[in-house]
Amino acid sequence: MVSDHFETRAIHVDQEPDAATGAIIPPIYQTATYAQEDVGITKGYDYSRTANPTRTALEQCLASLESGDHGLAFASGMGAITTVMFLFKSGDHVVVCDDAYGGTYRLFRRILESYGLEFTFVDMTDLAATERAIRPNTKMLWIETPTNPLLKVVNIAALAVLGKEQSALIVVDNTFASPYLQQPLALGADIVVHSTTKYLGGHSDVVGGAIITSNDKVFERLKFLQNAAGAVPGPFDCWLVLRGAKTLALRMDRHSENAIRVAHFLESHPRVTRVIYPGLESHPQHELARKQMRAFGGMVSFIPKGGAEQARKIARATRLFTLGESLGGVESLIEVPSAMTHLSVQGSPLEVDPALIRLSVGIEHHEDLLADLAQALDQE
Ligand code: P1T
């Protein structure tokens, strides 16, 4: 290991100067295939769906950042999630947290159910309810924490104990926290997934995904599936995520500082009904978040007075907070989940309140962010 320190590993793991040229940054190996010395004799690479040196550098770095043994990179977060789900077969049952990214819900409900997988959605902040949802054929607990978009905080260590009693795999989508703020493998999870599009990439300029695990057997199967199913990222996309990850620690600290200021501002605003942020003492799992996370991250959700119509007005009125899907970039974003990122859960039991606004608080100066929200909240 290069260092015990996260910040150092983000910059150095598998990113030493290029042996041939001294280039300080890993090259973008923009190649589909590799010359073989003789039939079947390679220098470790034979075809870029199977492996590519720029991707290897990213995979090793991500594994290190999650304190895991193995990393695998994908073309998107959904590509990573889909590949994890290939571990299961018809008749297998999965318990899923009842607040999750709309695309994850859509994959589980609208695609995988038709292949015979069974899903139960449950409020995972309720341990007893989660235990009751487990069946003899339960093969996995799918955890998001903090959840998207309600920012519920789920007790990973407690669920890991529950899952192990049943020999079910514990999978944590760590996208909202990032490995800097939360280390699910150390808390007992078997697999971590990411949309690297978000905080890991950090600049809203790349779509990507990742899986990290320390379970050798699970890794071997996932590596086979990565190649066999083929949802792999290109070398330039890997390079962008690798570059983004170098500043993850700095960015997450600033995202968290700005987000708590935004949350306090909204909480004291007369035109706001409810603010959800794990760093607020009013958050139902605030104490758990303090234990499980290094800081509380950059995502804040709130409900303005005036309902759905007012929420849309506010989302249209911000100038620095850009109206758009996604999160985790340096720039602030605002969205209305019920009509955007979570459209696919509307009409289901997981339906999101149409008055809910989700903010991805960026790393701009906090005074500008608060001024922008203040003028938007004043909309008549
Ligand atoms: O967009 P993609 O890289 O495929 O990642 C999917 C995904 C997986 N997990 C979580 C927790 C996510 O939030 C996402 C993507 N989410 C958004 C695009 C969004 O705005 O919420």
Short mmCIF file of C-alpha atoms and ligand atoms in Angstrom, two decimals:
data_model
loop_
_atom_site.label_atom_id
_atom_site.label_comp_id
_atom_site.label_asym_id
_atom_site.label_seq_id
_atom_site.Cartn_x
_atom_site.Cartn_y
_atom_site.Cartn_z
CA MET A 1 0.00 0.00 0.00
CA VAL A 2 1.33 3.45 -0.93
CA SER A 3 0.04 5.04 2.28
CA ASP A 4 -2.58 4.68 4.99
CA HIS A 5 -3.88 8.09 4.01
CA PHE A 6 -6.80 8.38 1.61
CA GLU A 7 -5.57 11.62 0.02
CA THR A 8 -2.18 10.10 -0.87
CA ARG A 9 -3.64 6.89 -2.25
CA ALA A 10 -6.05 8.89 -4.46
CA ILE A 11 -3.08 10.51 -6.16
CA HIS A 12 -0.55 7.66 -6.24
CA VAL A 13 -2.08 4.16 -6.31
CA ASP A 14 -1.20 2.60 -9.70
CA GLN A 15 -0.36 6.08 -11.01
CA GLU A 16 3.44 6.09 -10.81
CA PRO A 17 5.33 7.87 -13.61
CA ASP A 18 5.26 5.90 -16.87
CA ALA A 19 8.27 3.54 -16.98
CA ALA A 20 8.96 4.12 -20.68
CA THR A 21 8.70 7.92 -20.86
CA GLY A 22 8.56 9.35 -17.34
CA ALA A 23 5.11 10.84 -18.06
CA ILE A 24 3.76 11.74 -14.64
CA ILE A 25 0.17 10.90 -15.52
CA PRO A 26 -0.95 7.42 -16.67
CA PRO A 27 -1.36 7.46 -20.46
CA ILE A 28 -4.73 7.05 -22.17
CA TYR A 29 -4.17 3.69 -23.87
CA GLN A 30 -6.59 4.34 -26.71
CA THR A 31 -6.29 0.89 -28.21
CA ALA A 32 -8.77 -1.91 -28.90
CA THR A 33 -6.22 -4.71 -29.15
CA TYR A 34 -2.58 -5.63 -28.39
CA ALA A 35 0.23 -7.18 -30.42
CA GLN A 36 0.96 -10.74 -29.26
CA GLU A 37 4.54 -12.04 -29.11
CA ASP A 38 3.39 -15.46 -30.24
CA VAL A 39 -0.01 -17.12 -30.45
CA GLY A 40 -1.61 -16.55 -27.05
CA ILE A 41 1.56 -14.94 -25.58
CA THR A 42 0.73 -11.41 -24.42
CA LYS A 43 2.16 -8.74 -22.11
CA GLY A 44 -0.94 -9.14 -19.93
CA TYR A 45 -3.43 -7.53 -22.28
CA ASP A 46 -5.15 -9.14 -25.25
CA TYR A 47 -8.31 -7.10 -25.96
CA SER A 48 -9.63 -3.89 -24.39
CA ARG A 49 -13.07 -5.21 -23.42
CA THR A 50 -11.24 -7.71 -21.20
CA ALA A 51 -8.65 -5.26 -19.87
CA ASN A 52 -6.95 -1.97 -20.71
CA PRO A 53 -4.00 -0.39 -18.84
CA THR A 54 -5.77 2.95 -18.21
CA ARG A 55 -8.74 1.03 -16.85
CA THR A 56 -6.45 -1.12 -14.69
CA ALA A 57 -4.99 2.03 -13.12
CA LEU A 58 -8.49 3.29 -12.31
CA GLU A 59 -9.64 -0.09 -10.99
CA GLN A 60 -6.65 -0.42 -8.66
CA CYS A 61 -7.05 3.13 -7.40
CA LEU A 62 -10.79 2.73 -6.72
CA ALA A 63 -10.17 -0.57 -4.91
CA SER A 64 -7.64 1.17 -2.69
CA LEU A 65 -9.95 4.12 -1.98
CA GLU A 66 -12.71 1.75 -0.82
CA SER A 67 -10.16 -0.26 1.22
CA GLY A 68 -10.99 -3.24 -0.99
CA ASP A 69 -8.85 -5.84 -2.77
CA HIS A 70 -10.43 -5.66 -6.22
CA GLY A 71 -11.99 -2.97 -8.42
CA LEU A 72 -13.87 -3.17 -11.70
CA ALA A 73 -14.82 -0.17 -13.83
CA PHE A 74 -17.94 0.15 -15.96
CA ALA A 75 -19.44 2.40 -18.64
CA SER A 76 -22.06 3.74 -16.21
CA GLY A 77 -23.40 3.24 -12.70
CA MET A 78 -26.27 1.27 -14.22
CA GLY A 79 -23.75 -0.89 -16.12
CA ALA A 80 -22.11 -1.73 -12.78
CA ILE A 81 -25.46 -2.45 -11.08
CA THR A 82 -26.67 -4.62 -13.97
CA THR A 83 -23.45 -6.64 -13.83
CA VAL A 84 -23.85 -7.23 -10.06
CA MET A 85 -27.37 -8.53 -10.72
CA PHE A 86 -25.99 -11.18 -13.13
CA LEU A 87 -24.71 -12.91 -9.96
CA PHE A 88 -28.28 -14.08 -9.36
CA LYS A 89 -30.72 -16.37 -11.09
CA SER A 90 -34.44 -16.86 -11.45
CA GLY A 91 -36.08 -17.55 -8.07
CA ASP A 92 -33.51 -15.56 -6.08
CA HIS A 93 -34.87 -12.85 -3.79
CA VAL A 94 -33.38 -9.44 -3.05
CA VAL A 95 -34.32 -7.02 -0.25
CA VAL A 96 -33.93 -3.43 -1.44
CA CYS A 97 -34.13 -0.13 0.45
CA ASP A 98 -37.41 1.62 -0.29
CA ASP A 99 -35.76 4.84 -1.37
CA ALA A 100 -33.29 4.31 -4.18
CA TYR A 101 -32.21 5.87 -7.44
CA GLY A 102 -35.12 5.69 -9.92
CA GLY A 103 -32.98 3.90 -12.50
CA THR A 104 -32.13 1.14 -10.00
CA TYR A 105 -35.83 0.69 -9.23
CA ARG A 106 -36.61 0.60 -12.96
CA LEU A 107 -33.93 -2.04 -13.63
CA PHE A 108 -35.15 -4.25 -10.78
CA ARG A 109 -38.88 -3.89 -11.38
CA ARG A 110 -39.23 -3.45 -15.13
CA ILE A 111 -36.43 -5.69 -16.39
CA LEU A 112 -35.15 -8.18 -13.81
CA GLU A 113 -38.53 -9.22 -12.42
CA SER A 114 -39.41 -10.54 -15.87
CA TYR A 115 -36.32 -12.81 -15.61
CA GLY A 116 -37.70 -14.34 -12.37
CA LEU A 117 -35.78 -12.33 -9.76
CA GLU A 118 -37.89 -11.29 -6.78
CA PHE A 119 -37.61 -7.97 -4.97
CA THR A 120 -38.99 -6.68 -1.67
CA PHE A 121 -38.67 -2.96 -0.99
CA VAL A 122 -38.42 -2.05 2.67
CA ASP A 123 -37.52 0.93 4.84
CA MET A 124 -34.02 -0.19 5.85
CA THR A 125 -33.82 2.36 8.65
CA ASP A 126 -36.25 -0.08 10.35
CA LEU A 127 -34.08 -3.10 11.22
CA ALA A 128 -37.00 -5.24 12.41
CA ALA A 129 -38.92 -4.62 9.15
CA THR A 130 -35.79 -5.47 7.16
CA GLU A 131 -35.35 -8.72 9.09
CA ARG A 132 -39.00 -9.63 8.45
CA ALA A 133 -38.48 -9.06 4.70
CA ILE A 134 -35.71 -11.68 4.56
CA ARG A 135 -36.82 -15.06 3.16
CA PRO A 136 -35.07 -18.44 2.77
CA ASN A 137 -34.29 -17.54 -0.87
CA THR A 138 -32.91 -14.04 -0.05
CA LYS A 139 -29.52 -13.77 -1.73
CA MET A 140 -28.75 -10.10 -1.34
CA LEU A 141 -29.53 -6.93 0.62
CA TRP A 142 -29.30 -3.87 -1.65
CA ILE A 143 -28.48 -0.78 0.39
CA GLU A 144 -28.21 2.83 -0.65
CA THR A 145 -27.06 5.21 2.08
CA PRO A 146 -27.66 8.10 2.18
CA THR A 147 -30.61 7.24 -0.05
CA ASN A 148 -31.61 9.06 -3.22
CA PRO A 149 -33.49 11.44 -2.86
CA LEU A 150 -34.72 11.25 0.78
CA LEU A 151 -31.24 10.98 2.33
CA LYS A 152 -32.21 8.24 4.78
CA VAL A 153 -29.16 6.82 6.54
CA VAL A 154 -29.05 3.02 6.77
CA ASN A 155 -26.99 1.16 9.39
CA ILE A 156 -24.56 -0.82 7.22
CA ALA A 157 -22.90 -2.72 10.09
CA ALA A 158 -26.23 -3.86 11.56
CA LEU A 159 -27.55 -4.99 8.18
CA ALA A 160 -24.28 -6.80 7.47
CA VAL A 161 -24.87 -8.91 10.59
CA LEU A 162 -28.45 -9.63 9.48
CA GLY A 163 -27.36 -10.53 5.96
CA LYS A 164 -24.56 -12.83 7.07
CA GLU A 165 -26.98 -14.88 9.20
CA GLN A 166 -28.81 -15.59 5.94
CA SER A 167 -25.61 -15.90 3.80
CA ALA A 168 -26.97 -13.02 1.72
CA LEU A 169 -24.53 -10.65 0.03
CA ILE A 170 -24.52 -7.08 1.34
CA VAL A 171 -24.26 -4.60 -1.49
CA VAL A 172 -23.93 -0.86 -0.81
CA ASP A 173 -24.40 1.80 -3.46
CA ASN A 174 -21.91 4.32 -2.03
CA THR A 175 -22.49 6.97 -4.71
CA PHE A 176 -23.95 9.69 -2.45
CA ALA A 177 -21.28 9.40 0.25
CA SER A 178 -18.21 8.56 -1.85
CA PRO A 179 -15.39 6.42 -0.40
CA TYR A 180 -13.96 9.48 1.34
CA LEU A 181 -17.00 9.88 3.59
CA GLN A 182 -18.03 6.24 4.04
CA GLN A 183 -16.25 2.88 3.87
CA PRO A 184 -18.91 0.14 3.53
CA LEU A 185 -16.46 -2.79 3.17
CA ALA A 186 -14.92 -1.94 6.55
CA LEU A 187 -18.45 -1.99 8.00
CA GLY A 188 -19.10 -5.53 6.74
CA ALA A 189 -20.44 -5.03 3.20
CA ASP A 190 -19.39 -7.57 0.54
CA ILE A 191 -19.70 -5.35 -2.53
CA VAL A 192 -19.65 -1.59 -3.10
CA VAL A 193 -21.03 -0.05 -6.27
CA HIS A 194 -20.66 3.49 -7.56
CA SER A 195 -21.92 5.77 -10.20
CA THR A 196 -18.48 7.35 -10.81
CA THR A 197 -20.38 9.94 -12.86
CA LYS A 198 -20.96 11.69 -9.53
CA TYR A 199 -18.43 12.58 -6.80
CA LEU A 200 -15.61 10.28 -7.95
CA GLY A 201 -15.50 11.88 -11.41
CA GLY A 202 -16.55 15.13 -9.80
CA HIS A 203 -16.75 17.42 -12.84
CA SER A 204 -19.95 16.36 -14.65
CA ASP A 205 -17.90 15.46 -17.72
CA VAL A 206 -18.02 11.66 -17.72
CA VAL A 207 -20.49 8.80 -17.17
CA GLY A 208 -19.06 5.76 -15.40
CA GLY A 209 -19.55 3.08 -12.78
CA ALA A 210 -17.54 0.81 -10.51
CA ILE A 211 -17.68 -2.30 -8.34
CA ILE A 212 -15.29 -2.94 -5.45
CA THR A 213 -15.03 -6.09 -3.34
CA SER A 214 -12.58 -8.01 -1.18
CA ASN A 215 -14.35 -11.33 -1.74
CA ASP A 216 -12.06 -13.22 -4.18
CA LYS A 217 -14.75 -15.61 -5.37
CA VAL A 218 -17.29 -12.86 -6.00
CA PHE A 219 -14.59 -10.83 -7.76
CA GLU A 220 -13.66 -13.70 -10.11
CA ARG A 221 -17.30 -14.09 -11.11
CA LEU A 222 -17.78 -10.32 -11.54
CA LYS A 223 -14.60 -10.04 -13.62
CA PHE A 224 -15.90 -12.81 -15.86
CA LEU A 225 -19.26 -10.99 -16.11
CA GLN A 226 -17.58 -7.63 -16.83
CA ASN A 227 -15.91 -9.14 -19.87
CA ALA A 228 -18.78 -11.42 -20.88
CA ALA A 229 -21.53 -8.77 -20.62
CA GLY A 230 -19.21 -6.01 -21.84
CA ALA A 231 -20.47 -2.79 -20.16
CA VAL A 232 -16.91 -1.46 -20.00
CA PRO A 233 -15.73 2.18 -20.10
CA GLY A 234 -13.38 3.55 -22.72
CA PRO A 235 -9.83 4.55 -21.75
CA PHE A 236 -10.48 8.29 -21.90
CA ASP A 237 -13.47 7.96 -19.57
CA CYS A 238 -11.30 5.93 -17.15
CA TRP A 239 -8.66 8.64 -17.29
CA LEU A 240 -11.22 11.34 -16.47
CA VAL A 241 -12.48 9.44 -13.40
CA LEU A 242 -8.89 8.79 -12.29
CA ARG A 243 -8.13 12.49 -12.57
CA GLY A 244 -11.30 13.43 -10.69
CA ALA A 245 -10.56 11.00 -7.86
CA LYS A 246 -7.29 12.79 -7.08
CA THR A 247 -9.20 15.76 -5.61
CA LEU A 248 -12.09 13.79 -4.08
CA ALA A 249 -11.09 14.45 -0.46
CA LEU A 250 -10.75 18.22 -0.97
CA ARG A 251 -14.00 18.42 -2.86
CA MET A 252 -16.01 16.33 -0.38
CA ASP A 253 -14.84 18.50 2.51
CA ARG A 254 -16.00 21.63 0.68
CA HIS A 255 -19.27 20.03 -0.54
CA SER A 256 -20.02 19.08 3.07
CA GLU A 257 -19.16 22.55 4.44
CA ASN A 258 -21.35 24.26 1.86
CA ALA A 259 -24.21 21.78 2.28
CA ILE A 260 -24.52 22.27 6.04
CA ARG A 261 -24.66 26.03 5.48
CA VAL A 262 -27.38 25.55 2.86
CA ALA A 263 -29.29 23.16 5.15
CA HIS A 264 -29.20 25.62 8.08
CA PHE A 265 -30.24 28.48 5.80
CA LEU A 266 -33.23 26.50 4.49
CA GLU A 267 -34.17 25.25 7.94
CA SER A 268 -34.53 28.82 9.21
CA HIS A 269 -36.34 30.08 6.09
CA PRO A 270 -40.03 30.92 6.59
CA ARG A 271 -40.95 29.59 3.14
CA VAL A 272 -39.56 26.09 3.74
CA THR A 273 -41.59 23.31 5.35
CA ARG A 274 -38.99 20.58 5.75
CA VAL A 275 -35.24 20.18 5.20
CA ILE A 276 -33.55 16.80 4.95
CA TYR A 277 -29.78 16.64 5.50
CA PRO A 278 -27.98 13.98 7.57
CA GLY A 279 -25.84 16.70 9.17
CA LEU A 280 -28.85 18.41 10.76
CA GLU A 281 -29.74 17.44 14.30
CA SER A 282 -33.35 17.23 13.13
CA HIS A 283 -32.43 14.32 10.79
CA PRO A 284 -33.84 11.07 12.24
CA GLN A 285 -30.55 9.18 11.71
CA HIS A 286 -28.21 12.05 12.54
CA GLU A 287 -26.40 10.11 15.28
CA LEU A 288 -25.89 7.10 13.02
CA ALA A 289 -24.62 9.37 10.23
CA ARG A 290 -22.07 10.86 12.65
CA LYS A 291 -20.72 7.38 13.38
CA GLN A 292 -20.89 5.94 9.90
CA MET A 293 -19.70 8.91 7.84
CA ARG A 294 -16.69 11.21 8.06
CA ALA A 295 -18.88 14.20 7.08
CA PHE A 296 -22.40 14.47 5.71
CA GLY A 297 -21.88 15.12 1.99
CA GLY A 298 -23.23 17.58 -0.53
CA MET A 299 -26.85 16.46 -1.03
CA VAL A 300 -29.71 18.39 0.55
CA SER A 301 -33.44 17.82 -0.05
CA PHE A 302 -36.25 20.14 1.01
CA ILE A 303 -39.95 20.85 0.65
CA PRO A 304 -41.00 24.48 0.14
CA LYS A 305 -44.30 25.92 1.30
CA GLY A 306 -46.75 26.03 -1.61
CA GLY A 307 -46.35 22.42 -2.79
CA ALA A 308 -45.39 21.06 -6.19
CA GLU A 309 -46.15 24.20 -8.12
CA GLN A 310 -43.91 26.32 -5.92
CA ALA A 311 -41.16 23.66 -6.09
CA ARG A 312 -41.12 23.94 -9.87
CA LYS A 313 -41.05 27.74 -9.69
CA ILE A 314 -38.03 27.64 -7.38
CA ALA A 315 -36.23 25.11 -9.58
CA ARG A 316 -36.75 27.38 -12.58
CA ALA A 317 -35.66 30.52 -10.70
CA THR A 318 -32.18 29.61 -9.43
CA ARG A 319 -29.28 30.96 -11.49
CA LEU A 320 -26.19 29.35 -9.98
CA PHE A 321 -27.96 26.10 -9.14
CA THR A 322 -28.51 24.74 -12.64
CA LEU A 323 -31.75 22.86 -13.24
CA GLY A 324 -30.59 19.39 -14.21
CA GLU A 325 -30.31 15.71 -13.33
CA SER A 326 -27.20 14.15 -11.79
CA LEU A 327 -25.10 15.27 -8.82
CA GLY A 328 -21.63 15.30 -7.36
CA GLY A 329 -20.00 17.78 -9.73
CA VAL A 330 -18.19 20.94 -8.65
CA GLU A 331 -21.16 23.00 -9.84
CA SER A 332 -24.44 23.17 -7.92
CA LEU A 333 -27.53 21.52 -9.41
CA ILE A 334 -31.23 21.65 -8.52
CA GLU A 335 -33.95 19.23 -9.55
CA VAL A 336 -37.47 18.00 -8.80
CA PRO A 337 -37.02 14.20 -8.42
CA SER A 338 -40.70 13.27 -8.97
CA ALA A 339 -40.56 14.72 -12.49
CA MET A 340 -36.92 14.04 -13.31
CA THR A 341 -34.56 11.46 -11.73
CA HIS A 342 -37.35 9.46 -10.06
CA LEU A 343 -40.05 9.67 -12.73
CA SER A 344 -39.96 5.87 -13.02
CA VAL A 345 -41.03 5.36 -9.38
CA GLN A 346 -44.10 7.61 -9.63
CA GLY A 347 -47.29 5.59 -9.33
CA SER A 348 -45.46 2.95 -7.24
CA PRO A 349 -45.34 2.60 -3.44
CA LEU A 350 -41.94 4.36 -3.60
CA GLU A 351 -43.48 7.51 -5.07
CA VAL A 352 -41.62 10.74 -4.25
CA ASP A 353 -43.48 13.85 -3.00
CA PRO A 354 -43.87 16.15 -6.05
CA ALA A 355 -43.01 19.12 -3.82
CA LEU A 356 -39.57 17.70 -2.97
CA ILE A 357 -36.57 19.61 -4.33
CA ARG A 358 -33.12 17.97 -4.40
CA LEU A 359 -29.94 20.05 -4.35
CA SER A 360 -26.47 18.87 -5.26
CA VAL A 361 -24.51 21.56 -3.45
CA GLY A 362 -21.33 22.37 -5.36
CA ILE A 363 -18.06 23.97 -4.28
CA GLU A 364 -18.79 27.56 -5.34
CA HIS A 365 -18.52 30.27 -2.63
CA HIS A 366 -21.24 29.65 -0.05
CA GLU A 367 -22.36 33.28 0.00
CA ASP A 368 -23.26 33.09 -3.69
CA LEU A 369 -25.14 29.82 -3.18
CA LEU A 370 -27.19 31.19 -0.27
CA ALA A 371 -27.97 34.41 -2.18
CA ASP A 372 -29.15 32.38 -5.17
CA LEU A 373 -31.47 30.24 -3.03
CA ALA A 374 -32.76 33.32 -1.20
CA GLN A 375 -33.83 35.03 -4.43
CA ALA A 376 -35.36 31.82 -5.79
CA LEU A 377 -37.37 31.21 -2.60
CA ASP A 378 -38.80 34.73 -2.91
CA GLN A 379 -40.61 33.82 -6.15
CA GLU A 380 -44.32 34.64 -6.03
O1 P1T B 1 -26.18 7.47 -14.17
P1 P1T B 1 -25.30 6.28 -13.90
O2 P1T B 1 -23.84 6.59 -13.91
O3 P1T B 1 -25.67 5.08 -14.73
O4 P1T B 1 -25.57 5.88 -12.35
C1 P1T B 1 -26.79 5.40 -11.88
C2 P1T B 1 -26.94 5.69 -10.42
C3 P1T B 1 -26.67 4.70 -9.51
N1 P1T B 1 -26.77 4.90 -8.17
C4 P1T B 1 -27.14 6.10 -7.68
C5 P1T B 1 -27.26 6.29 -6.20
C6 P1T B 1 -27.40 7.16 -8.55
O5 P1T B 1 -27.77 8.35 -8.03
C7 P1T B 1 -27.30 6.96 -9.96
C8 P1T B 1 -27.61 8.04 -10.94
N2 P1T B 1 -28.32 9.11 -10.41
C9 P1T B 1 -28.70 10.23 -11.08
C10 P1T B 1 -28.46 10.42 -12.40
C11 P1T B 1 -29.42 11.24 -10.29
O6 P1T B 1 -29.53 12.40 -10.69
O7 P1T B 1 -29.88 10.87 -9.20
#
